[in-house]
PDB file of C-alpha atoms in Angstrom:
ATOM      1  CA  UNK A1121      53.080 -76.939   0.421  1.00  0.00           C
ATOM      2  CA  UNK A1122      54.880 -78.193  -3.205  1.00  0.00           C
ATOM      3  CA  UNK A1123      51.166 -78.171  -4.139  1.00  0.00           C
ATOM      4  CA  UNK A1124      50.645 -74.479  -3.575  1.00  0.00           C
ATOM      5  CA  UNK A1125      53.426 -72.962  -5.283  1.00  0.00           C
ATOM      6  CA  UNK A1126      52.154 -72.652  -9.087  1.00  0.00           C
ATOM      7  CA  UNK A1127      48.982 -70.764  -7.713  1.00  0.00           C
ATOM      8  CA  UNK A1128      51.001 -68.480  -5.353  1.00  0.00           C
ATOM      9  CA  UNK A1129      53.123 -67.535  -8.544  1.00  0.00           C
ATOM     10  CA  UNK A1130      50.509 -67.444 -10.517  1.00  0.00           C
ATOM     11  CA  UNK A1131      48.399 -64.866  -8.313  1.00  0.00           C
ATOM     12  CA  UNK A1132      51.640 -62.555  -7.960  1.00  0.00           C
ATOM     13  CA  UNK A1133      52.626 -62.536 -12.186  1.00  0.00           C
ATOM     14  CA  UNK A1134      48.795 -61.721 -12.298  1.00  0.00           C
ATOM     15  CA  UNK A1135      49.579 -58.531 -10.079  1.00  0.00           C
ATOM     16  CA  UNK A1136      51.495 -57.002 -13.409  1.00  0.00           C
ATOM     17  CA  UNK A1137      48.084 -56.130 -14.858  1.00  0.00           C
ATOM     18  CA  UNK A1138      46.551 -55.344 -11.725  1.00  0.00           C
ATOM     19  CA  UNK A1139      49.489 -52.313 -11.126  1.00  0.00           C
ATOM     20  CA  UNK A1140      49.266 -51.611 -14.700  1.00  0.00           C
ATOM     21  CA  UNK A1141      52.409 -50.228 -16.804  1.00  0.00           C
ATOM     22  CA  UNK A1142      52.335 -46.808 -15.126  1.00  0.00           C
ATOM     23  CA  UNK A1143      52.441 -47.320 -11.701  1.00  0.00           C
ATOM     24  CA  UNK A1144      55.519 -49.932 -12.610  1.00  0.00           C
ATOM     25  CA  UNK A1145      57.346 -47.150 -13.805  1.00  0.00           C
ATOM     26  CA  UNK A1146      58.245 -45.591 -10.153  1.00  0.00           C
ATOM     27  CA  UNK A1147      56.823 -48.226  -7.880  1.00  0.00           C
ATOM     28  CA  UNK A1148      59.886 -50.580  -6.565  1.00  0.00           C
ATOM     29  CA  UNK A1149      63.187 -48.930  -4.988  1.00  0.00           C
ATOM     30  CA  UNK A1150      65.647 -52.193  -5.280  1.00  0.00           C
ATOM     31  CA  UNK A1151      68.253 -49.869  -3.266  1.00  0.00           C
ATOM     32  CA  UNK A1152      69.109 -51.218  -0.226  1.00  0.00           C
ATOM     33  CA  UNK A1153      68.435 -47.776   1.822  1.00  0.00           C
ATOM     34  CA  UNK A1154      65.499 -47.581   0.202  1.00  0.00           C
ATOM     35  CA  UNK A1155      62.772 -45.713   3.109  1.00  0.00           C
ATOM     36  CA  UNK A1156      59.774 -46.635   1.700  1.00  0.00           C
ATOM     37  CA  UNK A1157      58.677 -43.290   1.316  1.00  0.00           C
ATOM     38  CA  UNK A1158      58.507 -42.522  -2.388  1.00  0.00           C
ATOM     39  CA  UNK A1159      58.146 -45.771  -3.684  1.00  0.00           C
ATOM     40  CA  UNK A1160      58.008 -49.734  -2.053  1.00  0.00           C
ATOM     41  CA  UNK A1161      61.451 -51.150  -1.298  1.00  0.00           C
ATOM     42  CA  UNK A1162      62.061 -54.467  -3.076  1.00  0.00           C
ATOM     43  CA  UNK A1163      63.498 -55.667   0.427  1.00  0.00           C
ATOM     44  CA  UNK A1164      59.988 -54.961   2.503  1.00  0.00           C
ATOM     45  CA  UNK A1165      58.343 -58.108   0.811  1.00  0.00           C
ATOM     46  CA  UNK A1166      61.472 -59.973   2.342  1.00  0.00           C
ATOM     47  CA  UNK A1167      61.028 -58.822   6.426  1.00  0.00           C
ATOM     48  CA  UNK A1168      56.937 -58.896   5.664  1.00  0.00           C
ATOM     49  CA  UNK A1169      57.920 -62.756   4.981  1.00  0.00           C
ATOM     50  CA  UNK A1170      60.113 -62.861   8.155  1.00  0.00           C
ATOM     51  CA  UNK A1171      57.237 -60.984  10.084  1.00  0.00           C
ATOM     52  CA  UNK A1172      55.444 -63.859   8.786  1.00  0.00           C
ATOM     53  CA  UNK A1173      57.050 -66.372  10.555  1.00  0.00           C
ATOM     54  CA  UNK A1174      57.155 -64.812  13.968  1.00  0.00           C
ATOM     55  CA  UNK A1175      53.168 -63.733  13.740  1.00  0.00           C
ATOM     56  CA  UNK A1176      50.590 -64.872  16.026  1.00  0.00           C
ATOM     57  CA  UNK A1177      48.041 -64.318  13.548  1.00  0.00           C
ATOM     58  CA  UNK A1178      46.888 -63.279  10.263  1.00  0.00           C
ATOM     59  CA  UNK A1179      45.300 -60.307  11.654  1.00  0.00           C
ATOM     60  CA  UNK A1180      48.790 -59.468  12.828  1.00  0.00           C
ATOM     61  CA  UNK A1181      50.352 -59.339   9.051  1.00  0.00           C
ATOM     62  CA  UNK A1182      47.087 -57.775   7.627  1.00  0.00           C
ATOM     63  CA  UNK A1183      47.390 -54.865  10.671  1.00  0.00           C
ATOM     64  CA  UNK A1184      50.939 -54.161  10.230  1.00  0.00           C
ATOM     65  CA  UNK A1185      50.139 -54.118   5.778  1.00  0.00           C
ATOM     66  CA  UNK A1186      47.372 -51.629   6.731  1.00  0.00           C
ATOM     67  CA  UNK A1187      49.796 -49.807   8.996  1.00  0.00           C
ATOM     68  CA  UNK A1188      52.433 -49.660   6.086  1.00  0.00           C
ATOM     69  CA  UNK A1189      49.843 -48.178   3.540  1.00  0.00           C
ATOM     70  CA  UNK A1190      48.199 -45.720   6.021  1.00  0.00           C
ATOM     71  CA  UNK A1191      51.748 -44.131   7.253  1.00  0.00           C
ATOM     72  CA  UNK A1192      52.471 -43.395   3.139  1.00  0.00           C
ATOM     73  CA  UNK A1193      52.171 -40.380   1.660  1.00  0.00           C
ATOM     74  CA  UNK A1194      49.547 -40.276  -0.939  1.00  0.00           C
ATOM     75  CA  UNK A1195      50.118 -41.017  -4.496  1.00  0.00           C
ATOM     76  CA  UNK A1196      53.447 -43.100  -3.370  1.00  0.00           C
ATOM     77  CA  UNK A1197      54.864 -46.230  -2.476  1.00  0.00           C
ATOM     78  CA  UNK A1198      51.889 -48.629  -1.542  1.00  0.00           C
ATOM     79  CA  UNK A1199      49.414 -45.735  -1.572  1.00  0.00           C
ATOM     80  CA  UNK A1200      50.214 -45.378  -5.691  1.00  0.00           C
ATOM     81  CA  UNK A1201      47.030 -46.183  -7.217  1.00  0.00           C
ATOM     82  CA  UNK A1202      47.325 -48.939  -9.965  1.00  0.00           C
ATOM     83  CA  UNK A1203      45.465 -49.706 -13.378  1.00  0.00           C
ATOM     84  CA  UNK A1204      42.760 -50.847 -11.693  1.00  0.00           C
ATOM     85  CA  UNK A1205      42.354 -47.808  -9.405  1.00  0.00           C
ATOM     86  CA  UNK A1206      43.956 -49.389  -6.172  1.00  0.00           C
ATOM     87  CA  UNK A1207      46.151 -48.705  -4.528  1.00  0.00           C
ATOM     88  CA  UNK A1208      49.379 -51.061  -4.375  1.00  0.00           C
ATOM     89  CA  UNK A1209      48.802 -51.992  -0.989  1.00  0.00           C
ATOM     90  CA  UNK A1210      45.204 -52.753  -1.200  1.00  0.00           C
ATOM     91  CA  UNK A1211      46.199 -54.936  -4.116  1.00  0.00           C
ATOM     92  CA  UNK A1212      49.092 -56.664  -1.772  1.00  0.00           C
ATOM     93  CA  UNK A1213      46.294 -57.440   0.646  1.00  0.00           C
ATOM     94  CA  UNK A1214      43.343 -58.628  -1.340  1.00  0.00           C
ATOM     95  CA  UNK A1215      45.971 -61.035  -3.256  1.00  0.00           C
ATOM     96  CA  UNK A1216      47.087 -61.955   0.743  1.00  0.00           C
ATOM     97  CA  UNK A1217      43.175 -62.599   1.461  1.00  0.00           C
ATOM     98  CA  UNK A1218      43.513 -64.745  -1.804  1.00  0.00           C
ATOM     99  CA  UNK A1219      46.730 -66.706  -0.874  1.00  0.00           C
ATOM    100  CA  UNK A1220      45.241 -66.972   2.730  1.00  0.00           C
ATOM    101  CA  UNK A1221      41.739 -68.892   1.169  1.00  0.00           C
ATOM    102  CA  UNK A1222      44.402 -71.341   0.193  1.00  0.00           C
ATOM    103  CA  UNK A1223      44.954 -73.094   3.385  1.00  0.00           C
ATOM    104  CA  UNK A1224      41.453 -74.462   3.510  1.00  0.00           C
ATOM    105  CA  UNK A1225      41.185 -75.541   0.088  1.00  0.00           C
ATOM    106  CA  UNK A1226      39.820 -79.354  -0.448  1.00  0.00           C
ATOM    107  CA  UNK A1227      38.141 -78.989   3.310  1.00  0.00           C
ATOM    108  CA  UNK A1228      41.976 -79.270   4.780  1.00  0.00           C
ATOM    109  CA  UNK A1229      42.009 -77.724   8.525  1.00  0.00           C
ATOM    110  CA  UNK A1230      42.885 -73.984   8.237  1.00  0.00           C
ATOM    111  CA  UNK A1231      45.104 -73.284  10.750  1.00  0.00           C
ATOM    112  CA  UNK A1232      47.738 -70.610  11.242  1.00  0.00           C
ATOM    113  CA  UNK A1233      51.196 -72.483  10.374  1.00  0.00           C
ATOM    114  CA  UNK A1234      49.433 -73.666   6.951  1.00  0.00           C
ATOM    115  CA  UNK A1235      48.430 -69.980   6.615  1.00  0.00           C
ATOM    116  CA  UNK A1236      51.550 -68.181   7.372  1.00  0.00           C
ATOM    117  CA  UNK A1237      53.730 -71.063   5.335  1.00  0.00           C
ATOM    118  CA  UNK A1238      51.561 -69.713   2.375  1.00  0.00           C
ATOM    119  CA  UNK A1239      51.997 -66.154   3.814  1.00  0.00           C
ATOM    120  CA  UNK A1240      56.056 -66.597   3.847  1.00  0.00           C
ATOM    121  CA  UNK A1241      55.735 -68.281   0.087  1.00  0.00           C
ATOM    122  CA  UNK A1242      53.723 -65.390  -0.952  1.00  0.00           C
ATOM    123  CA  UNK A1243      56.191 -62.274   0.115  1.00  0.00           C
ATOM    124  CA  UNK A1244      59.181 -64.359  -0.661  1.00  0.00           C
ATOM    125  CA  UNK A1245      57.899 -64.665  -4.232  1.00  0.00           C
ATOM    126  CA  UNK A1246      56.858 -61.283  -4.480  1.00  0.00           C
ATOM    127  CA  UNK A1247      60.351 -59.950  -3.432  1.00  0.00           C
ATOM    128  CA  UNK A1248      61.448 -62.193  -6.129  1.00  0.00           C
ATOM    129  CA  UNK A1249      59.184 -60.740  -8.480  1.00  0.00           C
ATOM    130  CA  UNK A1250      60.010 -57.360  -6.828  1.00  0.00           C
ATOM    131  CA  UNK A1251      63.196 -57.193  -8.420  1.00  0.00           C
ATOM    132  CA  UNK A1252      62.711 -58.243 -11.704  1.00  0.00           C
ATOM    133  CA  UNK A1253      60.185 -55.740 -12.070  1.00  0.00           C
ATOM    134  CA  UNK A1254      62.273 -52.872 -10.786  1.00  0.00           C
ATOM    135  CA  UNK A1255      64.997 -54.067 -13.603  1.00  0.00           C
ATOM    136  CA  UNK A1256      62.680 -54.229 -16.265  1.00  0.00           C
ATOM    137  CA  UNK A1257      61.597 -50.545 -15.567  1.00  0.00           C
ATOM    138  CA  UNK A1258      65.313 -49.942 -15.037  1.00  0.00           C
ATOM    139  CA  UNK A1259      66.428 -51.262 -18.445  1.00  0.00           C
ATOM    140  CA  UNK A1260      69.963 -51.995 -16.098  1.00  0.00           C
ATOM    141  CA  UNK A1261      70.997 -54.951 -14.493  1.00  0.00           C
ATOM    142  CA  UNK A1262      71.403 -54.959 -10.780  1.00  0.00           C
ATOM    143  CA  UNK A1263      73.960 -57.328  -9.101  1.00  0.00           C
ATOM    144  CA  UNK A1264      72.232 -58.988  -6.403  1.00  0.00           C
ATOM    145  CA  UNK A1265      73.250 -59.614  -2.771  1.00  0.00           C
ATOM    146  CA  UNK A1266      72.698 -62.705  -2.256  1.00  0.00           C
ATOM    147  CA  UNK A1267      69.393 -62.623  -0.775  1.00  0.00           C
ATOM    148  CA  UNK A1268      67.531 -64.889  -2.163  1.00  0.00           C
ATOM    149  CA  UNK A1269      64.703 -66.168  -0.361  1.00  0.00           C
ATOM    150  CA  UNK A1270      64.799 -69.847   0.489  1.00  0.00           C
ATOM    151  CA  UNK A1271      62.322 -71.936   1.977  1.00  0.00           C
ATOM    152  CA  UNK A1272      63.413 -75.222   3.425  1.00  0.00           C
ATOM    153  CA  UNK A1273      61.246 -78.183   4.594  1.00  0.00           C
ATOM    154  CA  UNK A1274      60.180 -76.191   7.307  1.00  0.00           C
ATOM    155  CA  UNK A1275      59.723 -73.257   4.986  1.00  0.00           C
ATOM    156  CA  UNK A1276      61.498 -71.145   7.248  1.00  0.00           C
ATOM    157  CA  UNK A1277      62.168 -68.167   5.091  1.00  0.00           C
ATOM    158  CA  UNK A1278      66.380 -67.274   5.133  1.00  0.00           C
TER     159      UNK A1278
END
């Protein structure tokens, strides 16, 4: 999985130009009651990872990301259309597709437990990333919690 990491991160600090300056502005709540309503809370990348790991499927994350987007109100939180005139959760799923493709890179066997390790890596990172792009817009610095995602050799997300 070591080999996957670099193009995971590089696919989500890629996303920055995708949402575009604007939509960065008001996009991330880092509060921890956020609601999801007006914008994305930081935290949602975190259970998505979680939901990850106890999926049957990738039809099962993509349904539930579709669900997500669908049950915002327009013009906020993952329906806020980007720079590039998507919304943010259309842009969470196409890079998902992308991170997905990875599992059966080189002709390796592209089965679900590669997929949803890749899948955890992916909405671990991008809580990571989250964050720091909620500060920036900030201009504060936010003590954290603690909850930093870890992935072991099992890369069961903590």
């Amino acid at each position: 999985m070591n080999e996957y990491k670099k193009d995971i991160l590089l696919i989500i600090k890629q996303m920055e130009s995708e949402i575009g300056r604007s939509a960065m502005q008001s996009l991330f709540d880092i509060s921890g009651n956020a609601t999801g309503e007006k914008q994305v809370g930081c935290n949602q990348f975190r259970e998505i990872a979680n939901d990850c790991r106890i999926a049957d499927c990738y039809e099962e994350i993509l349904l539930l990301l579709q669900y997500t987007e669908a049950k915002s109100k327009n013009d906020a939180s993952w329906k806020t259309k980007c720079s590039n005139n998507k919304t943010f959760g259309e842009i969470v799923i196409a890079n998902m597709s992308k991170v997905r493709s990875m599992a059966s890179k080189d002709d390796k066997k592209n089965d679900w437990n590669t997929e949803k390790e890749l899948l955890q890596m992916y909405f671990g990172y991008l809580y990571w990333q989250s964050r720091v792009w909620a500060d920036k817009q900030t201009g504060t610095k936010h003590g954290g919690n603690g909850n930093i995602p870890n992935f072991n050799k099992n890369n069961n997300h903590r």
